[in-house]
Amino acid sequence: MLLERAIEFTEQLITFNKHALSDREKNILRGSWKNLTYEAIKEHYVDTFSSCQVSFIKKVLGYKLWQKVTNAFVVGNIISPGSKVHKLNFRKTVNQYEQQHELNLEHSSEHQIIGDRYQVLSSIERTEYIKTIYLVQHLNYFDQECIVEQIKSTSDSNSNLEALGRRAKILRDLGEKTVCTPKLFGWFEKDQYWHLVYELIRGVSLQEEFNSHTTLKTEAEVKKLLIEILEVVDSIHQCNIVLGNISPNNLIRRDRDGKIALIDFEIAKYINSKCSFFPALHHNLDISYIAPEFVTDPTFVSDLYSVGKIIIEALTRLTPNEYHHNLIDWRDRTNISIEFQDILDKMVLKKCCRRYQSAHEILRILSLNN
């Protein structure tokens, strides 16, 4: 497989896994394909990495990139669970998969149209969940890029189908009342498959924003980010929906307007609904951001806990796992006011009854402190 086709193939897998590849990550993949060291990658792509130390490229950008690629390749059945993709085996892994499956990846789904209006651009099989996901163009809506999730209409996939149908209803209701979520384009059955079609939001995830800065954000910058996220969460809570899976990878700064949007609703539910969260289905679930009570009794304050964890990471560059496992006091890694520290600490208290009870309450306090 040619280098740029390999990058495109990998980016498609990442996109279907609800992530994205930054220019820096693409250049690390290119350098790895050419068997370059990290030092050589920095020199070869000097415009991309001029502000980065080699150790940062290797231990931060590279480490998170290979985690992302490994997860996408496992989900796409390119490698088996427990295997890993890394700098030394990336080219071999992609080429072996292409040879074993006798793939012509460039043209495998060309000209396919779903539901008379969705032109397939590329596809990926996810047999573990009896689901195929397509990147498509909406032929009747200005060639809008969309995601199509497809699942068999069979009795052995009732729980998966119920979860997908629930998400269709949530996206429909949110689309009528918010502008910070993917637009729902369709939910229909055709040829013994159900199809969920929704907008593909192009942009940069907060995780990529965090990774691209070598200096810590100021208190003013982080407060602005907190307000942006809380406004998104508040608008969704007003629709009586609890999100669950809020993480830096699922919050996207949209290319078209620079605003924050939430892209993952796989475990979202109506707050009074008795339906299951189907936790076994959700490979993207990062439990380090999830409130302790989420599985048994999720509420709006569970989402506020997740937001607090994200903001602490923005300030410290420490993930929740890093400062929990290493018993680090995150306050020692910041230079922010005591008042703002107290707000964040209250958001992530273990007992949900002691946290703020709504996003609106935190927004009001932040406005009073400015």
Short mmCIF file of C-alpha atoms in Angstrom, two decimals:
data_model
loop_
_atom_site.label_atom_id
_atom_site.label_comp_id
_atom_site.label_asym_id
_atom_site.label_seq_id
_atom_site.Cartn_x
_atom_site.Cartn_y
_atom_site.Cartn_z
CA MET A 1 0.00 0.00 0.00
CA LEU A 2 1.28 3.47 -0.82
CA LEU A 3 2.13 5.81 2.05
CA GLU A 4 -0.62 8.40 1.56
CA ARG A 5 -3.20 5.68 0.99
CA ALA A 6 -2.12 4.11 4.28
CA ILE A 7 -2.57 7.47 6.02
CA GLU A 8 -6.02 7.84 4.43
CA PHE A 9 -6.97 4.30 5.44
CA THR A 10 -5.85 4.92 9.03
CA GLU A 11 -7.67 8.27 9.15
CA GLN A 12 -10.89 6.58 8.01
CA LEU A 13 -10.62 4.09 10.86
CA ILE A 14 -9.94 6.90 13.32
CA THR A 15 -12.88 8.93 12.00
CA PHE A 16 -15.27 6.03 12.36
CA ASN A 17 -14.00 5.64 15.91
CA LYS A 18 -15.15 9.25 16.53
CA HIS A 19 -11.66 10.74 16.66
CA ALA A 20 -9.48 12.62 14.21
CA LEU A 21 -5.85 12.80 13.13
CA SER A 22 -3.98 16.06 13.55
CA ASP A 23 -1.29 17.18 11.10
CA ARG A 24 1.35 16.27 13.69
CA GLU A 25 -0.07 12.78 14.09
CA LYS A 26 -0.19 12.26 10.31
CA ASN A 27 3.47 13.23 10.06
CA ILE A 28 4.39 10.81 12.84
CA LEU A 29 2.62 8.10 10.83
CA ARG A 30 4.49 9.15 7.69
CA GLY A 31 7.80 9.09 9.50
CA SER A 32 7.02 5.71 11.03
CA TRP A 33 6.12 4.34 7.59
CA LYS A 34 9.56 5.50 6.38
CA ASN A 35 11.23 3.92 9.44
CA LEU A 36 12.47 7.30 10.73
CA THR A 37 13.47 7.87 14.34
CA TYR A 38 11.59 10.51 16.32
CA GLU A 39 14.62 12.77 15.97
CA ALA A 40 14.51 12.30 12.20
CA ILE A 41 10.76 12.88 12.15
CA LYS A 42 11.26 16.23 13.88
CA GLU A 43 13.93 17.21 11.35
CA HIS A 44 12.04 15.91 8.31
CA TYR A 45 8.80 17.69 9.26
CA VAL A 46 10.41 20.71 10.84
CA ASP A 47 7.51 23.08 10.07
CA THR A 48 5.14 20.84 12.04
CA PHE A 49 7.41 20.10 15.00
CA SER A 50 9.58 23.22 15.27
CA SER A 51 8.15 24.11 18.69
CA CYS A 52 8.34 20.55 20.07
CA GLN A 53 11.07 18.73 21.91
CA VAL A 54 11.81 15.21 20.65
CA SER A 55 10.80 13.83 24.07
CA PHE A 56 7.40 15.53 23.74
CA ILE A 57 6.90 14.09 20.24
CA LYS A 58 7.75 10.59 21.47
CA LYS A 59 6.27 10.45 24.98
CA VAL A 60 3.17 12.60 24.52
CA LEU A 61 2.15 12.89 20.86
CA GLY A 62 3.45 9.46 19.86
CA TYR A 63 2.16 7.67 22.92
CA LYS A 64 -1.40 8.99 22.51
CA LEU A 65 -1.34 8.48 18.74
CA TRP A 66 -0.48 4.79 19.01
CA GLN A 67 -3.18 4.32 21.63
CA LYS A 68 -5.69 5.91 19.26
CA VAL A 69 -4.52 3.87 16.26
CA THR A 70 -4.48 0.61 18.23
CA ASN A 71 -8.04 1.17 19.47
CA ALA A 72 -9.28 1.99 15.96
CA PHE A 73 -7.54 -1.06 14.45
CA VAL A 74 -9.02 -3.36 17.11
CA VAL A 75 -12.53 -2.01 16.50
CA GLY A 76 -12.02 -2.34 12.75
CA ASN A 77 -10.87 -5.96 13.14
CA ILE A 78 -7.50 -5.10 11.63
CA ILE A 79 -5.76 -6.55 14.69
CA SER A 80 -7.01 -8.76 17.50
CA PRO A 81 -7.79 -7.45 21.01
CA GLY A 82 -4.60 -7.38 23.07
CA SER A 83 -2.40 -6.61 20.05
CA LYS A 84 -0.84 -3.18 19.63
CA VAL A 85 0.12 -0.94 16.75
CA HIS A 86 3.30 1.06 17.31
CA LYS A 87 5.95 2.94 15.41
CA LEU A 88 7.93 -0.16 14.42
CA ASN A 89 5.04 -2.29 13.15
CA PHE A 90 2.61 0.26 11.66
CA ARG A 91 3.62 -0.31 8.03
CA LYS A 92 3.81 -4.08 8.43
CA THR A 93 0.38 -4.23 10.11
CA VAL A 94 -1.37 -2.25 7.36
CA ASN A 95 0.33 -4.13 4.53
CA GLN A 96 -0.36 -7.55 6.05
CA TYR A 97 -4.04 -6.72 6.46
CA GLU A 98 -4.28 -5.57 2.85
CA GLN A 99 -2.55 -8.71 1.53
CA GLN A 100 -4.50 -11.17 3.70
CA HIS A 101 -7.85 -9.73 2.64
CA GLU A 102 -6.84 -9.06 -0.96
CA LEU A 103 -8.26 -5.59 -0.55
CA ASN A 104 -8.51 -2.82 -3.06
CA LEU A 105 -9.27 -0.32 -0.31
CA GLU A 106 -9.34 2.61 -2.68
CA HIS A 107 -12.38 1.36 -4.57
CA SER A 108 -14.06 -1.17 -2.29
CA SER A 109 -17.21 0.91 -1.66
CA GLU A 110 -17.14 3.28 -4.62
CA HIS A 111 -20.54 4.07 -6.21
CA GLN A 112 -22.55 2.40 -3.42
CA ILE A 113 -25.65 4.41 -2.47
CA ILE A 114 -27.67 3.82 0.70
CA GLY A 115 -31.32 4.77 0.89
CA ASP A 116 -31.25 6.44 -2.55
CA ARG A 117 -29.49 9.53 -1.22
CA TYR A 118 -26.31 8.65 0.69
CA GLN A 119 -23.26 8.14 -1.53
CA VAL A 120 -20.72 5.96 0.27
CA LEU A 121 -17.23 7.45 0.45
CA SER A 122 -15.67 4.73 2.59
CA SER A 123 -16.71 1.99 4.98
CA ILE A 124 -15.53 -0.15 7.87
CA GLU A 125 -16.94 -3.41 9.22
CA ARG A 126 -17.45 -3.76 12.97
CA THR A 127 -18.58 -7.36 13.26
CA GLU A 128 -18.27 -7.42 17.06
CA TYR A 129 -21.35 -5.21 17.25
CA ILE A 130 -23.06 -6.56 14.09
CA LYS A 131 -22.64 -3.08 12.68
CA THR A 132 -21.15 -1.37 9.65
CA ILE A 133 -20.32 2.32 9.68
CA TYR A 134 -20.05 4.39 6.51
CA LEU A 135 -18.77 7.84 5.72
CA VAL A 136 -21.20 9.20 3.11
CA GLN A 137 -22.25 12.29 1.20
CA HIS A 138 -25.89 13.35 1.41
CA LEU A 139 -26.74 13.80 -2.27
CA ASN A 140 -29.91 15.81 -1.52
CA TYR A 141 -28.38 18.12 1.08
CA PHE A 142 -25.48 20.08 -0.44
CA ASP A 143 -23.22 16.98 -0.35
CA GLN A 144 -23.18 17.14 3.45
CA GLU A 145 -20.78 14.60 4.96
CA CYS A 146 -22.61 12.15 7.22
CA ILE A 147 -22.05 9.00 9.22
CA VAL A 148 -24.32 6.02 8.54
CA GLU A 149 -24.47 3.31 11.19
CA GLN A 150 -26.07 0.09 9.99
CA ILE A 151 -27.31 -2.84 12.05
CA LYS A 152 -29.13 -6.04 11.12
CA SER A 153 -32.86 -6.26 11.84
CA THR A 154 -32.53 -9.66 13.52
CA SER A 155 -33.70 -11.02 16.84
CA ASP A 156 -30.17 -11.71 18.10
CA SER A 157 -29.32 -8.00 18.00
CA ASN A 158 -32.40 -6.59 19.75
CA SER A 159 -30.42 -4.87 22.52
CA ASN A 160 -28.02 -3.30 20.01
CA LEU A 161 -30.94 -2.18 17.85
CA GLU A 162 -32.73 -0.72 20.86
CA ALA A 163 -29.62 1.26 21.79
CA LEU A 164 -29.25 2.59 18.24
CA GLY A 165 -32.93 3.53 18.09
CA ARG A 166 -32.66 5.35 21.41
CA ARG A 167 -29.74 7.35 20.05
CA ALA A 168 -31.73 8.25 16.93
CA LYS A 169 -34.52 9.69 19.09
CA ILE A 170 -32.04 11.62 21.24
CA LEU A 171 -30.31 13.12 18.19
CA ARG A 172 -33.72 14.07 16.77
CA ASP A 173 -34.82 15.83 19.95
CA LEU A 174 -31.48 17.57 20.44
CA GLY A 175 -31.43 18.72 16.82
CA GLU A 176 -34.71 20.53 17.36
CA LYS A 177 -33.45 22.44 20.42
CA THR A 178 -29.65 22.75 20.24
CA VAL A 179 -26.97 23.69 17.72
CA CYS A 180 -24.09 21.91 19.46
CA THR A 181 -24.82 18.31 18.46
CA PRO A 182 -24.77 16.33 15.19
CA LYS A 183 -27.86 16.88 13.03
CA LEU A 184 -29.99 13.77 12.54
CA PHE A 185 -30.67 13.04 8.86
CA GLY A 186 -32.39 9.68 9.00
CA TRP A 187 -33.50 6.56 10.89
CA PHE A 188 -34.91 3.95 8.55
CA GLU A 189 -35.07 0.24 7.73
CA LYS A 190 -34.05 -1.03 4.30
CA ASP A 191 -32.94 -4.45 3.03
CA GLN A 192 -33.14 -6.04 6.51
CA TYR A 193 -30.94 -3.36 8.06
CA TRP A 194 -31.71 -0.37 10.23
CA HIS A 195 -29.73 2.78 9.38
CA LEU A 196 -28.92 5.76 11.59
CA VAL A 197 -27.68 8.78 9.60
CA TYR A 198 -26.24 11.86 11.25
CA GLU A 199 -23.94 14.78 10.50
CA LEU A 200 -20.17 14.29 10.57
CA ILE A 201 -18.74 17.19 12.56
CA ARG A 202 -15.30 18.15 11.32
CA GLY A 203 -12.97 19.83 13.78
CA VAL A 204 -10.31 19.41 16.43
CA SER A 205 -11.03 17.54 19.66
CA LEU A 206 -10.19 19.08 23.01
CA GLN A 207 -7.74 16.22 23.49
CA GLU A 208 -5.86 17.40 20.40
CA GLU A 209 -5.96 20.98 21.69
CA PHE A 210 -4.51 19.81 25.00
CA ASN A 211 -1.77 17.84 23.23
CA SER A 212 -0.79 20.71 20.95
CA HIS A 213 0.15 23.14 23.71
CA THR A 214 3.42 22.82 25.61
CA THR A 215 2.50 25.48 28.19
CA LEU A 216 -0.34 25.39 30.70
CA LYS A 217 -3.44 27.44 30.02
CA THR A 218 -4.12 30.58 32.03
CA GLU A 219 -7.03 30.79 34.45
CA ALA A 220 -8.89 33.14 32.08
CA GLU A 221 -8.46 30.73 29.15
CA VAL A 222 -9.64 27.74 31.17
CA LYS A 223 -12.62 29.62 32.59
CA LYS A 224 -13.63 30.51 29.02
CA LEU A 225 -13.34 26.85 28.05
CA LEU A 226 -15.37 25.78 31.10
CA ILE A 227 -18.13 28.23 30.19
CA GLU A 228 -18.18 26.95 26.58
CA ILE A 229 -18.55 23.34 27.70
CA LEU A 230 -21.12 24.11 30.39
CA GLU A 231 -23.28 26.01 27.91
CA VAL A 232 -23.30 22.93 25.65
CA VAL A 233 -24.08 20.60 28.56
CA ASP A 234 -26.76 22.91 29.94
CA SER A 235 -28.58 23.05 26.59
CA ILE A 236 -28.62 19.24 26.46
CA HIS A 237 -29.74 18.91 30.09
CA GLN A 238 -32.65 21.21 29.31
CA CYS A 239 -33.82 18.46 26.92
CA ASN A 240 -33.93 16.11 29.95
CA ILE A 241 -30.96 14.08 28.65
CA VAL A 242 -27.96 12.91 30.65
CA LEU A 243 -24.89 12.34 28.50
CA GLY A 244 -22.56 10.04 30.39
CA ASN A 245 -19.63 9.87 27.99
CA ILE A 246 -18.11 13.37 28.18
CA SER A 247 -14.36 13.35 27.58
CA PRO A 248 -11.77 15.51 25.75
CA ASN A 249 -12.03 13.19 22.73
CA ASN A 250 -15.81 13.65 22.45
CA LEU A 251 -15.82 17.45 22.58
CA ILE A 252 -14.97 18.97 19.19
CA ARG A 253 -14.15 22.55 18.26
CA ARG A 254 -15.97 22.76 14.94
CA ASP A 255 -14.06 23.90 11.88
CA ARG A 256 -16.98 25.91 10.53
CA ASP A 257 -17.47 28.26 13.49
CA GLY A 258 -14.94 27.43 16.23
CA LYS A 259 -17.69 26.47 18.67
CA ILE A 260 -17.65 23.44 20.98
CA ALA A 261 -19.87 20.53 19.96
CA LEU A 262 -20.49 17.15 21.57
CA ILE A 263 -20.30 14.16 19.22
CA ASP A 264 -20.82 10.96 21.24
CA PHE A 265 -24.29 9.90 22.43
CA GLU A 266 -23.83 6.13 22.64
CA ILE A 267 -24.75 5.97 26.34
CA ALA A 268 -26.89 9.11 26.59
CA LYS A 269 -30.44 8.60 27.92
CA TYR A 270 -33.49 10.50 29.05
CA ILE A 271 -33.06 11.18 32.73
CA ASN A 272 -36.20 9.29 33.83
CA SER A 273 -35.79 6.42 31.40
CA LYS A 274 -35.42 2.90 32.79
CA CYS A 275 -33.50 1.59 29.78
CA SER A 276 -30.12 -0.07 30.14
CA PHE A 277 -26.91 1.73 29.20
CA PHE A 278 -25.61 -1.41 27.43
CA PRO A 279 -22.05 -0.85 28.73
CA ALA A 280 -20.62 -3.84 26.82
CA LEU A 281 -21.17 -2.07 23.51
CA HIS A 282 -19.10 0.97 24.19
CA HIS A 283 -15.45 0.59 23.28
CA ASN A 284 -14.91 4.38 23.38
CA LEU A 285 -16.00 4.72 27.00
CA ASP A 286 -13.22 6.32 29.05
CA ILE A 287 -14.20 5.53 32.62
CA SER A 288 -11.60 7.89 34.09
CA TYR A 289 -13.94 10.84 33.40
CA ILE A 290 -17.12 9.13 34.61
CA ALA A 291 -18.70 9.85 37.99
CA PRO A 292 -18.72 7.01 40.57
CA GLU A 293 -22.54 6.83 40.65
CA PHE A 294 -22.99 6.82 36.88
CA VAL A 295 -23.67 3.11 36.32
CA THR A 296 -26.27 2.76 39.07
CA ASP A 297 -27.87 6.20 39.32
CA PRO A 298 -26.81 8.68 36.60
CA THR A 299 -28.00 12.26 36.98
CA PHE A 300 -27.15 15.67 35.56
CA VAL A 301 -24.48 16.13 38.25
CA SER A 302 -22.73 13.05 36.84
CA ASP A 303 -22.04 15.05 33.68
CA LEU A 304 -20.76 18.01 35.72
CA TYR A 305 -18.24 15.67 37.36
CA SER A 306 -16.91 14.75 33.90
CA VAL A 307 -16.60 18.40 32.91
CA GLY A 308 -14.67 19.17 36.10
CA LYS A 309 -12.19 16.39 35.32
CA ILE A 310 -11.68 17.76 31.80
CA ILE A 311 -10.97 21.28 33.07
CA ILE A 312 -8.47 20.00 35.64
CA GLU A 313 -6.69 18.21 32.80
CA ALA A 314 -6.67 21.42 30.76
CA LEU A 315 -4.94 23.19 33.66
CA THR A 316 -2.46 20.51 34.69
CA ARG A 317 -1.93 18.29 31.60
CA LEU A 318 -2.58 15.39 33.96
CA THR A 319 -5.29 12.89 33.08
CA PRO A 320 -7.61 11.80 35.91
CA ASN A 321 -5.81 8.45 36.07
CA GLU A 322 -2.41 10.11 36.34
CA TYR A 323 -3.17 12.22 39.39
CA HIS A 324 -5.37 9.59 41.08
CA HIS A 325 -2.94 6.70 40.71
CA ASN A 326 0.08 8.81 41.64
CA LEU A 327 -1.73 10.52 44.55
CA ILE A 328 -0.92 13.94 43.11
CA ASP A 329 -2.76 17.01 44.41
CA TRP A 330 -3.74 18.69 41.16
CA ARG A 331 -3.80 22.10 42.89
CA ASP A 332 -0.02 21.93 43.23
CA ARG A 333 0.27 21.90 39.43
CA THR A 334 -1.67 25.12 38.85
CA ASN A 335 -1.39 28.84 39.43
CA ILE A 336 -5.06 29.75 39.69
CA SER A 337 -7.15 31.52 42.31
CA ILE A 338 -8.42 29.70 45.39
CA GLU A 339 -11.97 30.55 44.32
CA PHE A 340 -11.58 28.78 40.98
CA GLN A 341 -9.87 25.81 42.61
CA ASP A 342 -12.82 25.49 44.98
CA ILE A 343 -15.30 25.53 42.08
CA LEU A 344 -13.48 22.69 40.32
CA ASP A 345 -13.06 20.69 43.51
CA LYS A 346 -16.79 20.92 44.19
CA MET A 347 -17.56 19.71 40.67
CA VAL A 348 -15.58 16.48 41.18
CA LEU A 349 -16.57 15.56 44.74
CA LYS A 350 -17.12 11.83 45.15
CA LYS A 351 -20.55 12.29 46.74
CA CYS A 352 -22.89 13.64 44.09
CA CYS A 353 -25.19 15.32 46.62
CA ARG A 354 -22.35 17.70 47.57
CA ARG A 355 -21.59 18.81 44.00
CA TYR A 356 -23.22 21.66 42.11
CA GLN A 357 -26.64 20.50 41.01
CA SER A 358 -26.81 22.13 37.58
CA ALA A 359 -24.63 23.61 34.87
CA HIS A 360 -26.66 26.80 35.15
CA GLU A 361 -25.64 27.16 38.81
CA ILE A 362 -21.93 27.00 37.93
CA LEU A 363 -22.36 29.44 35.05
CA ARG A 364 -24.06 31.90 37.42
CA ILE A 365 -21.19 31.65 39.93
CA LEU A 366 -18.58 32.12 37.20
CA SER A 367 -20.36 35.22 35.93
CA LEU A 368 -20.39 36.70 39.44
CA ASN A 369 -16.65 36.04 39.87
CA ASN A 370 -15.69 37.81 36.63
#
